[in-house]
XYZ file of C-alpha atoms in Angstrom:
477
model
C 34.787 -16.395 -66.305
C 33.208 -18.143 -63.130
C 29.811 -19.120 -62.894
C 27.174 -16.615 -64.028
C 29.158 -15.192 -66.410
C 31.278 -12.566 -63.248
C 35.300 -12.571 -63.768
C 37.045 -14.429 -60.611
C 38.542 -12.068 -58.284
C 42.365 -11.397 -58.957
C 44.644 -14.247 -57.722
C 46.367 -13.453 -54.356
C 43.878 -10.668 -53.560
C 43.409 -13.101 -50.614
C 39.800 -11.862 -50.206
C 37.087 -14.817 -50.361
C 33.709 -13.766 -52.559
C 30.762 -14.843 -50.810
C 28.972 -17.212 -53.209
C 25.510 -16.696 -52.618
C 23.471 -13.641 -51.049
C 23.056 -15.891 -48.056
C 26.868 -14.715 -47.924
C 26.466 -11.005 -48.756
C 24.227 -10.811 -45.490
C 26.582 -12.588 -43.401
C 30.010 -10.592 -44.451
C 27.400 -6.954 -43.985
C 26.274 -8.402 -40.467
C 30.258 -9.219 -39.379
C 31.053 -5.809 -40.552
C 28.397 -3.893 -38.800
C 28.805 -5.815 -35.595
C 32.988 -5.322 -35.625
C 31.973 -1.328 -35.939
C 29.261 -1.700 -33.255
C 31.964 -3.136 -31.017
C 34.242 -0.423 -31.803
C 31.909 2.246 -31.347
C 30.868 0.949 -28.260
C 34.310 0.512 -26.855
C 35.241 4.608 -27.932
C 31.947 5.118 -26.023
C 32.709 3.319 -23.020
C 36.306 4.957 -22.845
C 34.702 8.236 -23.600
C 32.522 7.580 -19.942
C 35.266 5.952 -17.969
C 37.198 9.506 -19.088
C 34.210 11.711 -18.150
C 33.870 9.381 -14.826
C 37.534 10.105 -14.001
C 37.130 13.731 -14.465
C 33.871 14.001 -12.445
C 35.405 11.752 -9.508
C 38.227 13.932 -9.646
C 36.430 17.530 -9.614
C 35.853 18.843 -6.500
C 32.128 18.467 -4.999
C 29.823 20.885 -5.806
C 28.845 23.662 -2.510
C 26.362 22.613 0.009
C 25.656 19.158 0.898
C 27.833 17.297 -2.033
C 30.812 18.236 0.432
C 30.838 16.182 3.681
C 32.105 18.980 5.629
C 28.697 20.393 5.075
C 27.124 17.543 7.462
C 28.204 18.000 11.497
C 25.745 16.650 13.291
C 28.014 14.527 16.149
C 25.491 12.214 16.729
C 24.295 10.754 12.946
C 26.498 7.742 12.228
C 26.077 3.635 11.813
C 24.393 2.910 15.170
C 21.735 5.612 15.340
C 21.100 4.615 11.827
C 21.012 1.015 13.134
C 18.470 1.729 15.623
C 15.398 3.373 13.300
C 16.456 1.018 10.761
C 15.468 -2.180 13.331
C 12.690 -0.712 14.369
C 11.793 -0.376 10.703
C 12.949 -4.048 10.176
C 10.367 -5.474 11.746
C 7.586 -2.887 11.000
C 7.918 -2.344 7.375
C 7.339 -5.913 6.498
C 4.202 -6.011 8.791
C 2.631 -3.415 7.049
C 3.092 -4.557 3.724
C 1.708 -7.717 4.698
C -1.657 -6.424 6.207
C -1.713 -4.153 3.454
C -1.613 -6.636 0.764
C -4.575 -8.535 3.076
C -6.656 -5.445 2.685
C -6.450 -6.029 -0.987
C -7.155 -9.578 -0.867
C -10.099 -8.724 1.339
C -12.018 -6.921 -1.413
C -11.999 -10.338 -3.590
C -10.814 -8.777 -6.532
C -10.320 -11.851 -8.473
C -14.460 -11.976 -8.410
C -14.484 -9.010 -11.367
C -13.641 -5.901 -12.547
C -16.317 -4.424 -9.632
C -14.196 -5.460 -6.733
C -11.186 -5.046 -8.317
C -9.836 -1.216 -8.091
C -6.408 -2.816 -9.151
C -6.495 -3.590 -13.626
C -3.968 -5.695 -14.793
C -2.073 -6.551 -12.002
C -0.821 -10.167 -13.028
C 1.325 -12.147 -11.375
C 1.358 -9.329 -8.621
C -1.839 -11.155 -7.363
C -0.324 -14.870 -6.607
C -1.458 -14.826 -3.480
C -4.880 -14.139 -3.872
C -7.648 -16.323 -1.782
C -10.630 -16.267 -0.622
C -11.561 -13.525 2.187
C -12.601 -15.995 5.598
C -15.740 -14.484 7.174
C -14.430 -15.543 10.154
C -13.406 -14.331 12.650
C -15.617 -12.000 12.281
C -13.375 -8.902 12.975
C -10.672 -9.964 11.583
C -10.666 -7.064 8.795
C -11.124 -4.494 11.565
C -7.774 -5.970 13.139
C -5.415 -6.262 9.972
C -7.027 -2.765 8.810
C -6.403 -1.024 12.121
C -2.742 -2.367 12.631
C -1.846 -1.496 8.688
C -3.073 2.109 9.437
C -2.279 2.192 13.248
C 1.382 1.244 12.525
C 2.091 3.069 9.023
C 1.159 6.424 10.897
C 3.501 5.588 14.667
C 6.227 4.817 12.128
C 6.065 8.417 10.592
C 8.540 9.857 13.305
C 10.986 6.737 12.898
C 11.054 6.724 8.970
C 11.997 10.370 9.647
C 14.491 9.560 12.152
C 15.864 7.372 9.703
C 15.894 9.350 7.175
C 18.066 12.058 8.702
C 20.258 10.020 9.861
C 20.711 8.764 6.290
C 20.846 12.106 3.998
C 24.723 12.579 3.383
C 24.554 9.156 1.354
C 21.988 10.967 -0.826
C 24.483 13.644 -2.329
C 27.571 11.296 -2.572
C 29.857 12.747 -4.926
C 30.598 11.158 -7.507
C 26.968 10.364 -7.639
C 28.153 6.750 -9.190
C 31.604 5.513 -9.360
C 30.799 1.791 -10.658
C 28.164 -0.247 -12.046
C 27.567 -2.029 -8.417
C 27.815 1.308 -6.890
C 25.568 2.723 -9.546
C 22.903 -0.075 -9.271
C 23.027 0.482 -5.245
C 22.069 3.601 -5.384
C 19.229 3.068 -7.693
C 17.848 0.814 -5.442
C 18.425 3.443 -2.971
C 16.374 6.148 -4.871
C 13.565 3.060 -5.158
C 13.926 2.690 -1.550
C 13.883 6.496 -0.673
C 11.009 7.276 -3.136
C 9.150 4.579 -2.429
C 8.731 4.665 1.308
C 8.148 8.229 0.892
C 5.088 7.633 -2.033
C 3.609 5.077 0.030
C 3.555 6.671 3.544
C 2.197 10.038 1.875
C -0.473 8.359 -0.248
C -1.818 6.291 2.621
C -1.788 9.146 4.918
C -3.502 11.101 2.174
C -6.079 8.211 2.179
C -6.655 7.978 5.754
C -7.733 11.768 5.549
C -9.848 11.543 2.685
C -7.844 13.509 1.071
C -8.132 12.205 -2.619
C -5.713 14.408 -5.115
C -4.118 11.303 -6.810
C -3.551 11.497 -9.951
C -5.381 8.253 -10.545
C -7.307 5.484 -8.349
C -5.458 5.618 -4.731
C -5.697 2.139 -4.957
C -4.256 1.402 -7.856
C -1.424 3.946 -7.269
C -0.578 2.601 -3.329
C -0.806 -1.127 -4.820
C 1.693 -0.966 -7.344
C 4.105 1.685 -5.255
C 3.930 -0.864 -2.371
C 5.350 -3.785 -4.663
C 8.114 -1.397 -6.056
C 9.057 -0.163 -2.779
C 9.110 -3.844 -0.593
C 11.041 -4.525 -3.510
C 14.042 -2.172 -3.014
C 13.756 -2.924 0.818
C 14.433 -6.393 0.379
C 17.610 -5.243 -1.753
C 18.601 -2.835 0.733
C 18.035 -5.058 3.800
C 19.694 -7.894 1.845
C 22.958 -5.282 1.299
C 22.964 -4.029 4.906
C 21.667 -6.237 6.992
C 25.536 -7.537 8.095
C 26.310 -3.469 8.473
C 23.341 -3.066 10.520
C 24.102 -6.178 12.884
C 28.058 -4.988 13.605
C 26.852 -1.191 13.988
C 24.510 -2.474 16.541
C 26.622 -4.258 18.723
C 29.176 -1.480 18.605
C 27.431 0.272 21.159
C 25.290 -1.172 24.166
C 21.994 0.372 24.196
C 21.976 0.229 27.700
C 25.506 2.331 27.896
C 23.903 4.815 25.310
C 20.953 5.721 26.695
C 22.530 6.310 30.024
C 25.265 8.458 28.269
C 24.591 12.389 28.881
C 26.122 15.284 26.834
C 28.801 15.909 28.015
C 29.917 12.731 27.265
C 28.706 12.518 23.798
C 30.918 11.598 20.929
C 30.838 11.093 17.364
C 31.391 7.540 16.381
C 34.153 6.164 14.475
C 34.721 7.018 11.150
C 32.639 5.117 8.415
C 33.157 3.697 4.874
C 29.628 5.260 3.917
C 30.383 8.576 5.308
C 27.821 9.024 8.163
C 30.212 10.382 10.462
C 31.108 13.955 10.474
C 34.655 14.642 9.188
C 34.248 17.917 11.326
C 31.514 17.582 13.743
C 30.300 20.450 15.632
C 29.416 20.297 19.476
C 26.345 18.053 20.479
C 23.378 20.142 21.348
C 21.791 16.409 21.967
C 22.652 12.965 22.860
C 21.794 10.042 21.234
C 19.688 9.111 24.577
C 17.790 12.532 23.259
C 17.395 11.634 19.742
C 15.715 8.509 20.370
C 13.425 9.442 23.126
C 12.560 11.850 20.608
C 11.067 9.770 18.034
C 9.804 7.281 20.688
C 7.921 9.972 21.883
C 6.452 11.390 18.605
C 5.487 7.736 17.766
C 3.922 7.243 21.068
C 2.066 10.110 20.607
C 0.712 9.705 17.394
C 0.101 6.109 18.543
C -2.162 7.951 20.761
C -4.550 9.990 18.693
C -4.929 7.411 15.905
C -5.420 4.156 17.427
C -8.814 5.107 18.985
C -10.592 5.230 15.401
C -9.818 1.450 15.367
C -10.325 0.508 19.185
C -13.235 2.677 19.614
C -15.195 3.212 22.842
C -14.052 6.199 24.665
C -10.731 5.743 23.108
C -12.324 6.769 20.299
C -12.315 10.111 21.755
C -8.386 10.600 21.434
C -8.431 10.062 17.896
C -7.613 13.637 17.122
C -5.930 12.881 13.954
C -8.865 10.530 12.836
C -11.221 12.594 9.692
C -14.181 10.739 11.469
C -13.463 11.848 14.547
C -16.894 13.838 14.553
C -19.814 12.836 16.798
C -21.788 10.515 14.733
C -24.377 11.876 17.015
C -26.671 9.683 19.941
C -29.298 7.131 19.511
C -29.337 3.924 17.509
C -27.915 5.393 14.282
C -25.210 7.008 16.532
C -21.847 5.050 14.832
C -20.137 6.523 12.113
C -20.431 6.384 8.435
C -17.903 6.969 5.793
C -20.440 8.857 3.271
C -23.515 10.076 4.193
C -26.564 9.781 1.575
C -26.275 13.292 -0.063
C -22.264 13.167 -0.638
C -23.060 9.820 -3.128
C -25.871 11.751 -4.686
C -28.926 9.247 -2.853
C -32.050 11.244 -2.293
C -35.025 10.088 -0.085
C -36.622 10.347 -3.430
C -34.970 7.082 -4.322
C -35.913 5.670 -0.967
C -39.337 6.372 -0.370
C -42.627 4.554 -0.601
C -41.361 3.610 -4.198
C -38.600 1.557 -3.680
C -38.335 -2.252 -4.078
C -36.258 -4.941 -3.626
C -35.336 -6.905 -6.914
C -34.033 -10.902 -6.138
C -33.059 -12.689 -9.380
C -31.291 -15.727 -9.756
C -33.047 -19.394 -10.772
C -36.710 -18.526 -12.655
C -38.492 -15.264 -12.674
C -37.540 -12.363 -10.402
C -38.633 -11.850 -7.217
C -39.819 -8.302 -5.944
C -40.744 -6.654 -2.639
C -41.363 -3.906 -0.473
C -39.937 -2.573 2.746
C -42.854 -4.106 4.612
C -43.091 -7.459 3.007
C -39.517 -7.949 4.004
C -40.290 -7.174 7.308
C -43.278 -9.247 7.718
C -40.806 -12.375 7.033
C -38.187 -13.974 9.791
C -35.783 -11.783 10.531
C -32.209 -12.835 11.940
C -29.954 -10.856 14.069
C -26.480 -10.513 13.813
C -23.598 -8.111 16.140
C -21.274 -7.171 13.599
C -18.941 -3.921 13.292
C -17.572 -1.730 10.292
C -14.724 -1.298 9.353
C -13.217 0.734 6.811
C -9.764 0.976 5.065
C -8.846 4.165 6.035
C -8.916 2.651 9.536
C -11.269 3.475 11.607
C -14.389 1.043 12.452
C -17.257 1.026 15.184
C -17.917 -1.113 17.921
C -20.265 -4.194 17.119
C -23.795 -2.954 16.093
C -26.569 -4.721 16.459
C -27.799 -5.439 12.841
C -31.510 -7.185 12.050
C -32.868 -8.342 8.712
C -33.038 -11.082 6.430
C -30.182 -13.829 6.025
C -28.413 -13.389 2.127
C -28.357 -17.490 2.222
C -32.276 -17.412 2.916
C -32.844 -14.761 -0.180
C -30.482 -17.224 -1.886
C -32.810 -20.042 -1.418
C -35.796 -17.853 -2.444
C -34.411 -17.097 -5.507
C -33.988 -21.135 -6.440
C -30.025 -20.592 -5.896
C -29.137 -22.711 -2.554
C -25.816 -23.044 -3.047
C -24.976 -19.489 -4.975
C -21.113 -18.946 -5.470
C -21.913 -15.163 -6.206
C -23.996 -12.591 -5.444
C -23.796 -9.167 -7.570
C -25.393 -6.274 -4.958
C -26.558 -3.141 -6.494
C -27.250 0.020 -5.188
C -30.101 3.016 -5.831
C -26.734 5.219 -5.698
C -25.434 7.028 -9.074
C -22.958 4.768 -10.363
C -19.601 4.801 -9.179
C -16.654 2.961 -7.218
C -18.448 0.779 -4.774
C -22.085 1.627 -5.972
C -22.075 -2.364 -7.093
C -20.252 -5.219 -5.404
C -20.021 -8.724 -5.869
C -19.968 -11.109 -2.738
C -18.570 -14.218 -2.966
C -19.950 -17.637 -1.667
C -19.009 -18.037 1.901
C -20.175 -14.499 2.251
C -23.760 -15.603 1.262
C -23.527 -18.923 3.353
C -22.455 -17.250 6.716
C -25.371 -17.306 8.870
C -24.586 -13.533 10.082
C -24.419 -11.795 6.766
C -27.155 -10.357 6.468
C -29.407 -7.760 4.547
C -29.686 -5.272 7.431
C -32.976 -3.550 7.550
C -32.965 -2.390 11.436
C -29.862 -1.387 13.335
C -30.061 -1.391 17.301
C -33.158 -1.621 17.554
C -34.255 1.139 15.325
C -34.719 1.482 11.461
C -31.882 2.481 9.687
C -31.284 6.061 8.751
C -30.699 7.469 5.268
C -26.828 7.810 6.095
C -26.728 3.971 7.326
C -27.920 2.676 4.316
C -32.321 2.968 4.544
C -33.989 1.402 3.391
C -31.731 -1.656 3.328
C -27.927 -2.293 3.121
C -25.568 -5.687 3.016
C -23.763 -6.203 6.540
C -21.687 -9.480 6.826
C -18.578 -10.622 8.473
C -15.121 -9.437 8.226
C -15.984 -7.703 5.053
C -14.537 -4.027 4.556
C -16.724 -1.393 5.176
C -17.111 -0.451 1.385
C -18.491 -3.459 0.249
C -21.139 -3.731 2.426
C -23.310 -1.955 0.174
C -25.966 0.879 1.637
C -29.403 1.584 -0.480
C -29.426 -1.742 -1.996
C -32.088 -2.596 -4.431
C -31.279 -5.659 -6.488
C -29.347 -9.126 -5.999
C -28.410 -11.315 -8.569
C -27.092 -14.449 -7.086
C -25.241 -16.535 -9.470
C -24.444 -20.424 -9.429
């Protein structure tokens, strides 16, 4: 008998006993990981058959089968061609997008920030300049100006594109495989993001969820894939481009048109049909849809009487004459303010350092009153010429309320709450001598729809958080 009182194992079995428990576990944990392995190797020969079967099956009808694309003209250098234009577009939209985000000062709280939880996503985060003082109305306007000229050229591009979409075999290695997930990213992404801001810029809002929060997150997944992609075909890109002169192409008519050389990714037509256009025609064709929607959206951003072209623009109505005449985003009765909450009755609550302050309309009138020329601008785009603003400087109420230096200001409206009903300003906001709580516009009181009896108005600022109907500010230290 061993120790503990167990017979030793028969001699020449040649099997060691594990001596402890410690033991047991190890000899169970070899065993399982040995069948693990062997499972997982019958698994991957069981794919690598089913891969060999699908690769060798013929492609399904329709567009699996690359006789199914003719086109003469789609191959690497038309593909080339959007896909510069897009080189150098793409990335300049993402960037003024991601300013427009920055611009809201999200990082001040959870009422600026339209965007939970987004992590390390917001690295880059700083404080929004006040000056210059339209600089919001220029990153805004290109980041909507250029997503909407692109429209023709992403679909140029995509067409040019769409055989690689029903390769067959869909995957035929793990590189190939994880290129063509970054593909679908790419595809889907673009696609999400274009739609959704277009969506946005006509107020049309059926999102499942906040628009911003949606567009934020889908822009990061799809520069993501793009960098990927571009990083992949960038060397493709260059050699298909100086395959052909541009020059030499767009002077080439159709009789003269040709498919290209055949192509590893399969672009080419393996049986084109005749050209009914020429690559000259293909990209005067998207140059032209781009110019023209160029056209009738850029005057929502320029304004004046280019302003009047903006066909496309939702706030292309007439905002009407007089001093009130510039547009709005909401009027009074579409947030749910009455003149009920307006009238003789309303105050003006200032709280910071000590007891609160309170006035009316008139006492705020009777003080100093500062003038300031400062435009709106909004981020679906559009934004008004500078307007003539009047009232009372934020860093004088600041002062009053025994908060000279205030890092913060929290501005609160008589509207129901609600996105945007509440914003919080941050310190060089306050301090800028030409933001401003706006009591007068142009000469004129302001109307309901412009924010009566008085709204926030300061520099650079988008449109949304300069706050209409306001009623109380709490400046913070």
């Amino acid at each position: 008998m061993d120790d503990g009182g167990r017979p030793p194992p028969p001699k020449g079995s040649g099997v060691p006993r594990p001596a402890t428990d410690e033991g047991h576990a190890r000899e169970r944990f070899r065993r399982a990981r040995v069948a693990a392995a062997a499972l997982t190797d019958r698994a991957a020969t069981r794919l690598r058959a089913v891969g060999r079967r699908v690769g060798q099956a013929p492609p399904p009808p329709g567009p699996f089968r690359p006789e199914f694309w003719r086109s003469p003209i789609r191959g690497p250098w038309l593909t080339s061609v959007f896909g510069l234009v897009l080189l150098a577009g793409i990335p300049l939209i993402f960037i003024t997008g991601m300013l427009s985000y920055a611009a809201y000062n999200p990082d001040l709280g959870p009422l600026n920030d339209q965007t939970p939880d987004k992590g390390v996503l917001g690295f880059y985060l700083f404080d929004w300049p006040t000056h210059p003082y339209w600089l919001y109305r220029l990153t805004q306007g290109v980041h909507v100006t250029l997503g909407v000229t692109l429209v023709p050229v992403l679909l140029g591009k995509l067409w040019s594109v769409i055989p690689r979409l029903f390769e067959w075999p869909p995957v035929r290695t793990v590189a190939h495989g994880l290129e063509r997930l970054s593909l679908l990213m790419l595809v889907g992404g673009v696609i999400f993001e274009f739609v959704t801001g277009i969506f946005n810029i006509q107020l049309f809002y059926v999102f499942p969820g906040s628009f911003y929060t949606l567009h934020f997150y889908g822009a990061w997944v799809f520069i993501a894939a793009f960098v990927v992609h571009v990083s992949i075909r960038l060397g493709r890109m260059t050699r298909a481009l100086r395959s052909r002169g541009l020059a030499a192409e767009l002077r080439t008519d159709l009789a003269h048109t040709r498919p290209e050389p055949p192509d590893p990714d399969g672009l080419v037509a393996i049986a084109p049909q005749a050209p009914t256009m020429t690559r000259r025609g293909a990209v005067g064709m998207v140059g032209a849809g781009s110019l023209l929607l160029l056209v009738v959206t850029a005057g929502q951003s320029i304004g004046g009487r280019l302003r009047e072209s903006a066909l496309l623009a939702p706030h292309n109505r007439d905002p009407g004459r007089g001093p009130n005449g510039f547009q709005i985003n909401k009027t009074a009765a579409a947030v749910g303010v009455t003149r009920a909450r307006v009238g003789p009755d309303w105050r003006l609550e200032i709280s910071g350092h000590g007891p609160s302050l309170v006035f009316t309309r008139g006492q705020l009138l009777a003080m100093r009153q500062h003038a300031a020329a400062l435009p709106i601008a909004c981020v679906e785009g559009w934004s008004t010429p500078d307007q003539h603003w009047s009232g009372l400087r934020l860093t004088d109420l600041a002062a009053m309320a025994g908060l000279p230096r205030a890092s913060r200001v929290l501005v609160e409206s008589v509207q129901p709450p609600g996105p945007y009903s509440s914003v919080v300003l941050r310190g060089n906001q306050i301090h800028d001598p030409r933001a401003l709580l706006a009591l007068r516009v142009n000469g004129a009181d302001l109307s309901i729809d412009h924010g009566y009896p008085a709204r926030v108005i300061v520099p650079a600022n988008p449109g949304v958080n300069n706050t209409k109907w306001v009623h109380r500010l709490t400046f913070r230290a």
